[in-house]
Structure formats: C-alpha cells, structure tokens
PDB file of C-alpha atoms in Angstrom:
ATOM      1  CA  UNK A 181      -8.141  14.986   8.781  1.00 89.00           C
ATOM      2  CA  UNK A 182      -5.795  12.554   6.804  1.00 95.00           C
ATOM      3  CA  UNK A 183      -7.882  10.471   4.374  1.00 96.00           C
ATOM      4  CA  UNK A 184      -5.903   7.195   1.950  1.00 97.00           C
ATOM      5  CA  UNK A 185      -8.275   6.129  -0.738  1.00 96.00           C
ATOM      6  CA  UNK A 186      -6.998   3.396  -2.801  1.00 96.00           C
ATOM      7  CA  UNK A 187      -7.785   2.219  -6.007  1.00 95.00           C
ATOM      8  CA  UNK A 188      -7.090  -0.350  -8.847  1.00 95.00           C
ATOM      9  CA  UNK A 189      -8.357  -3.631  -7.270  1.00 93.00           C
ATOM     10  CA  UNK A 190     -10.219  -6.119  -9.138  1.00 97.00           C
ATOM     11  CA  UNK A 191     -10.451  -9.568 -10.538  1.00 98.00           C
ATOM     12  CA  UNK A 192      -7.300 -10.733 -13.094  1.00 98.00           C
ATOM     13  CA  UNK A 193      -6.498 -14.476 -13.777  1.00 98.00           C
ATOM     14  CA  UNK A 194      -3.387 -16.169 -12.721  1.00 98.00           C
ATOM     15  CA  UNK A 195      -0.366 -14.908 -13.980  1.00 98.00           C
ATOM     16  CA  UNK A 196      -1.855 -11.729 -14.949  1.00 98.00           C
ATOM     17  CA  UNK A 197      -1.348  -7.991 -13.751  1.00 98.00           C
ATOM     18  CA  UNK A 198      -2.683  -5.429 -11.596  1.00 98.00           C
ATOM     19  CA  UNK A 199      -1.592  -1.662 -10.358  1.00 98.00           C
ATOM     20  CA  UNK A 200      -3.107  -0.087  -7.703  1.00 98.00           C
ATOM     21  CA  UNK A 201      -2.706   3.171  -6.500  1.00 98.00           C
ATOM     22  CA  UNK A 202      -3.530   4.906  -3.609  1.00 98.00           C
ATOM     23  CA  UNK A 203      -3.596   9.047  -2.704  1.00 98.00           C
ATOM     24  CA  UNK A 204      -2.844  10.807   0.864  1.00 97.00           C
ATOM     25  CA  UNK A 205      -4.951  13.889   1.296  1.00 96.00           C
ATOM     26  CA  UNK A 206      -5.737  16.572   4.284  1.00 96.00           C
ATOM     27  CA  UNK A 207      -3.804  18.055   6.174  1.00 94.00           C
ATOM     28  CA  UNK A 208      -0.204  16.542   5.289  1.00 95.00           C
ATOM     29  CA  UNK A 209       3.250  18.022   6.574  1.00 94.00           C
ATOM     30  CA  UNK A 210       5.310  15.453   5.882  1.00 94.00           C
ATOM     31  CA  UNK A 211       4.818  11.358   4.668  1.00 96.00           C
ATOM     32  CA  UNK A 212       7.572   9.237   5.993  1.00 96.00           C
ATOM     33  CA  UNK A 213       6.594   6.486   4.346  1.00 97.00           C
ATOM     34  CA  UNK A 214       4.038   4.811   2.252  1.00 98.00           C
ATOM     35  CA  UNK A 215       3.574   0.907   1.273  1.00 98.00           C
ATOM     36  CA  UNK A 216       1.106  -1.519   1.089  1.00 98.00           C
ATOM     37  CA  UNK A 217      -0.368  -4.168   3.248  1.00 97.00           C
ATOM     38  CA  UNK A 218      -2.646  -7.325   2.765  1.00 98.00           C
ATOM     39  CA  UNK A 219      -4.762  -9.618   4.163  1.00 98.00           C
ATOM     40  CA  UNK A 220      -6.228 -12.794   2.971  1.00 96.00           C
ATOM     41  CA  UNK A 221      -9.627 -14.736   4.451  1.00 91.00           C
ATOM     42  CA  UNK A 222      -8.129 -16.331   7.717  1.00 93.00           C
ATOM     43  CA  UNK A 223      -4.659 -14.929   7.856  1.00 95.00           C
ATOM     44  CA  UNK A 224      -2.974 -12.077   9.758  1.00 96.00           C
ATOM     45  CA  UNK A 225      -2.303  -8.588   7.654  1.00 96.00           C
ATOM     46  CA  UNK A 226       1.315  -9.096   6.415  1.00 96.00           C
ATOM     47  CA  UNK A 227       3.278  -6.208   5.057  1.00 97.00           C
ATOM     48  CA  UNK A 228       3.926  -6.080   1.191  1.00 98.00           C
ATOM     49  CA  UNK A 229       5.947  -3.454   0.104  1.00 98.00           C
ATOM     50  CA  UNK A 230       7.425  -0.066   1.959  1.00 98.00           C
ATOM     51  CA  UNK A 231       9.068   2.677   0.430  1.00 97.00           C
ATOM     52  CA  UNK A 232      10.583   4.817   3.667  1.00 96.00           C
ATOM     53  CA  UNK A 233      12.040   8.015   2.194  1.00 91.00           C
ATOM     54  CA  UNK A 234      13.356   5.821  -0.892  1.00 91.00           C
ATOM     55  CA  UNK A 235      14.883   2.567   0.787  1.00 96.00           C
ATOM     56  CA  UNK A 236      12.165   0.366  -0.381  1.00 98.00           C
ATOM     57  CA  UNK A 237      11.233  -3.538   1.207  1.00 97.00           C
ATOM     58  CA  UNK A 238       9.188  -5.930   0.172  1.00 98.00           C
ATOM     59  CA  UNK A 239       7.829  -9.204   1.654  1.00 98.00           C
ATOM     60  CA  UNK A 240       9.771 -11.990   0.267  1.00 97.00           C
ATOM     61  CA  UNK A 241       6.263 -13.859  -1.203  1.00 96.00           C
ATOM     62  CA  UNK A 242       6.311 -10.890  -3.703  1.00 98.00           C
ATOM     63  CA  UNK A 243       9.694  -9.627  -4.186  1.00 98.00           C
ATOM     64  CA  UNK A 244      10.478  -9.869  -8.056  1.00 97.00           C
ATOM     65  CA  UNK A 245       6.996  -9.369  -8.757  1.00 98.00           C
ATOM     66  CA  UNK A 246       5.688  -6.123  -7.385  1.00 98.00           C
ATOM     67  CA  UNK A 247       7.100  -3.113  -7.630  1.00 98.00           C
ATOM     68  CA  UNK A 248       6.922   0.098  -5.126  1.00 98.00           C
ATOM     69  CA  UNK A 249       6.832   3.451  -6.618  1.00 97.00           C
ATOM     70  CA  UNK A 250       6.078   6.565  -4.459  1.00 97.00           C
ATOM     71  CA  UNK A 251       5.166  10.484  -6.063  1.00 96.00           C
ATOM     72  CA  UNK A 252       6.037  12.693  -3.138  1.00 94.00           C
ATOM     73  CA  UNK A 253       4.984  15.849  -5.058  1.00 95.00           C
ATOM     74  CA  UNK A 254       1.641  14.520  -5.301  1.00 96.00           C
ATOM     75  CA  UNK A 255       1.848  12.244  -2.134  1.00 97.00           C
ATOM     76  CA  UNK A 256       0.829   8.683  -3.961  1.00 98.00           C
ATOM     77  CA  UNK A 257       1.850   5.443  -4.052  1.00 98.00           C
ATOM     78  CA  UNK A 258       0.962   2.759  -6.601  1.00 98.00           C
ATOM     79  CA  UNK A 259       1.867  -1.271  -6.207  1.00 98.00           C
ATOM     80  CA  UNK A 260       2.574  -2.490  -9.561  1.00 98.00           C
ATOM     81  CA  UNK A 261       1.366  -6.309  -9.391  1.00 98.00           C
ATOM     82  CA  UNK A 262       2.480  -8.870 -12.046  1.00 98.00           C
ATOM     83  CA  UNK A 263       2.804 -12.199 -12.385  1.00 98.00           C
ATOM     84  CA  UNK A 264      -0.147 -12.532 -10.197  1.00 98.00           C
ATOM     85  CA  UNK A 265      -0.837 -16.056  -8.571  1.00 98.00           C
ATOM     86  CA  UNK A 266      -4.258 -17.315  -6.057  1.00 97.00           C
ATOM     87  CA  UNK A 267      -2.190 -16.953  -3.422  1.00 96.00           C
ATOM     88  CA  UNK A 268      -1.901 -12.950  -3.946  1.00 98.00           C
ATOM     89  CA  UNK A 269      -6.418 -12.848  -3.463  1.00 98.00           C
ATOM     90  CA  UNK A 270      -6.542 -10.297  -0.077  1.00 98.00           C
ATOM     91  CA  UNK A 271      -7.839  -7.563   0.778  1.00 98.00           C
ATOM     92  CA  UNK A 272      -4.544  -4.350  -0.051  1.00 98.00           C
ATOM     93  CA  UNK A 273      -4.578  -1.453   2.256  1.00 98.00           C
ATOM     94  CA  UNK A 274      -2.696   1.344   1.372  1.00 98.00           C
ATOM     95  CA  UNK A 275      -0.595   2.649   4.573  1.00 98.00           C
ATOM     96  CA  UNK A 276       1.384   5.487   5.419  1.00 98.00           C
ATOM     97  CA  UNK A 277       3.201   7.119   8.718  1.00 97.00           C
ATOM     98  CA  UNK A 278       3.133  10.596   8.555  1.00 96.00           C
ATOM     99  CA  UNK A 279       2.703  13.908   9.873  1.00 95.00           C
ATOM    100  CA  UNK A 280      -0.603  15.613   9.840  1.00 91.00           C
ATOM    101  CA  UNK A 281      -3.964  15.723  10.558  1.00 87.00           C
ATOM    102  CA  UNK A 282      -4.140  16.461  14.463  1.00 88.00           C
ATOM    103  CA  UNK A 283      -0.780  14.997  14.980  1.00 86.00           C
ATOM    104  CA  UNK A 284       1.117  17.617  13.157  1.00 85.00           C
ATOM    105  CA  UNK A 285       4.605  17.346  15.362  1.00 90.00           C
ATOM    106  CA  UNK A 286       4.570  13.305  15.682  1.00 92.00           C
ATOM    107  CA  UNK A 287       4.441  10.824  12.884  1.00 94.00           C
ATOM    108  CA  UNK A 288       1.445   8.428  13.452  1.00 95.00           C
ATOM    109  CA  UNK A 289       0.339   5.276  10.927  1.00 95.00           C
ATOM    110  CA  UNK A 290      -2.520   5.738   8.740  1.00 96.00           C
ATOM    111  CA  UNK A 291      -4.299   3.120   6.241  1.00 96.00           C
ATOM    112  CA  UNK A 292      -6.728   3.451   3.486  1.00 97.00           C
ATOM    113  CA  UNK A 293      -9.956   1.129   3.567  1.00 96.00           C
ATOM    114  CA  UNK A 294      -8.110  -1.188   1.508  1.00 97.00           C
ATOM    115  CA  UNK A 295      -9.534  -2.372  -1.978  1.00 97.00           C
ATOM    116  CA  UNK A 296     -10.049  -6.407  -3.199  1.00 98.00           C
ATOM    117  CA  UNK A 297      -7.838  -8.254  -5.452  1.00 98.00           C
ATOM    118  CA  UNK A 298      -8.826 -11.784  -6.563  1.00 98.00           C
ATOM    119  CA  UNK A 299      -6.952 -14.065  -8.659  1.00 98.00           C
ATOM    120  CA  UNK A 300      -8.233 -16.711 -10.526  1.00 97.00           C
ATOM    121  CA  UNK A 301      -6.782 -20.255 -10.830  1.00 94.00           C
TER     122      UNK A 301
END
C-alpha cells in the first residue's frame, strides 16, 4: 500500500502565508514526481506545482508565489504558500506518480486526501 497524508492547511488572511507538506509512505521504489493540486467549490482540480525529478512547473495563477521543494531521502514534498489571496481557498491534494505499492514495475498516480486552505478577504 502507498499512503500521501498531507498537512499544513488552515485558515490565514489575505496576503498572508501557508506551507504545507505532505509524506509518501509504503511500499515505495521509486517517486517520479511529486506536486500539488487544488480544487475550489465549483471548479475543476487544476494542477499547482510539479517537481518531476527536479524540473519543477507551476500553474501560472501562482508562479512567484509558491514555491516547490521535494526531500527524496525522506520522500516529501512541501508547497510553500505566500502572498496568499481568496482566490487561492481549495481544497490541496498532495500527488505523486510513482512506483510501488502493487504496481512495483509501472509508475501509477497517487494523491493524498487533500487538506483545506481558506483565505480571508
């Protein structure tokens, strides 16, 4: 079994800051990537940030504001969040493709059970 289990979500005003993080665990033989998704109240999941092996995207509603940094050694990923506006409230879900679990020879997509951020006006 491959388990994600974010954490770090919460409430912060506008303009304020936020880092969440988020842990891969089980059976793990190799992460090819890891990033972060969201999803606000009526609106389709959109990708936020991906770090594949090091080459690292973001979405361009938050690049210059988040940051992507990835701990292979201790297979994490964290989403550092600043400058926060209303328009960043959804629902993050850590994600990752990787190797494990009972797919240990193909890489398949995983995702945590996401955690809330809400930003105040």
């Amino acid at each position: 079994q491959v388990r994600l289990v974010e954490s770090g979500g919460g409430l912060v005003q506008a303009g304020g800051s936020l880092r969440l993080s988020c842990e891969a665990s089980g059976m793990i033989v190799k992460i090819g990537s890891m990033g972060w998704d969201r999803q606000a109240p009526g609106k389709q999941r959109e990708l936020v940030a991906l770090d594949t092996d090091g080459d690292v995207k973001y979405s361009d509603s938050v690049k210059g504001r988040f940051t992507i940094s990835r701990d292979n050694s201790k297979n994490t990923v964290s989403l550092q969040m600043d400058s926060l506006t209303p328009e960043d409230t959804a629902v993050y879900y850590c994600t990752a493709v990787l190797r494990g679990g009972s797919h240990l020879f193909s890489y398949e997509s995983y995702w945590g059970q996401g955690t809330q951020v809400t930003v105040s006006s």
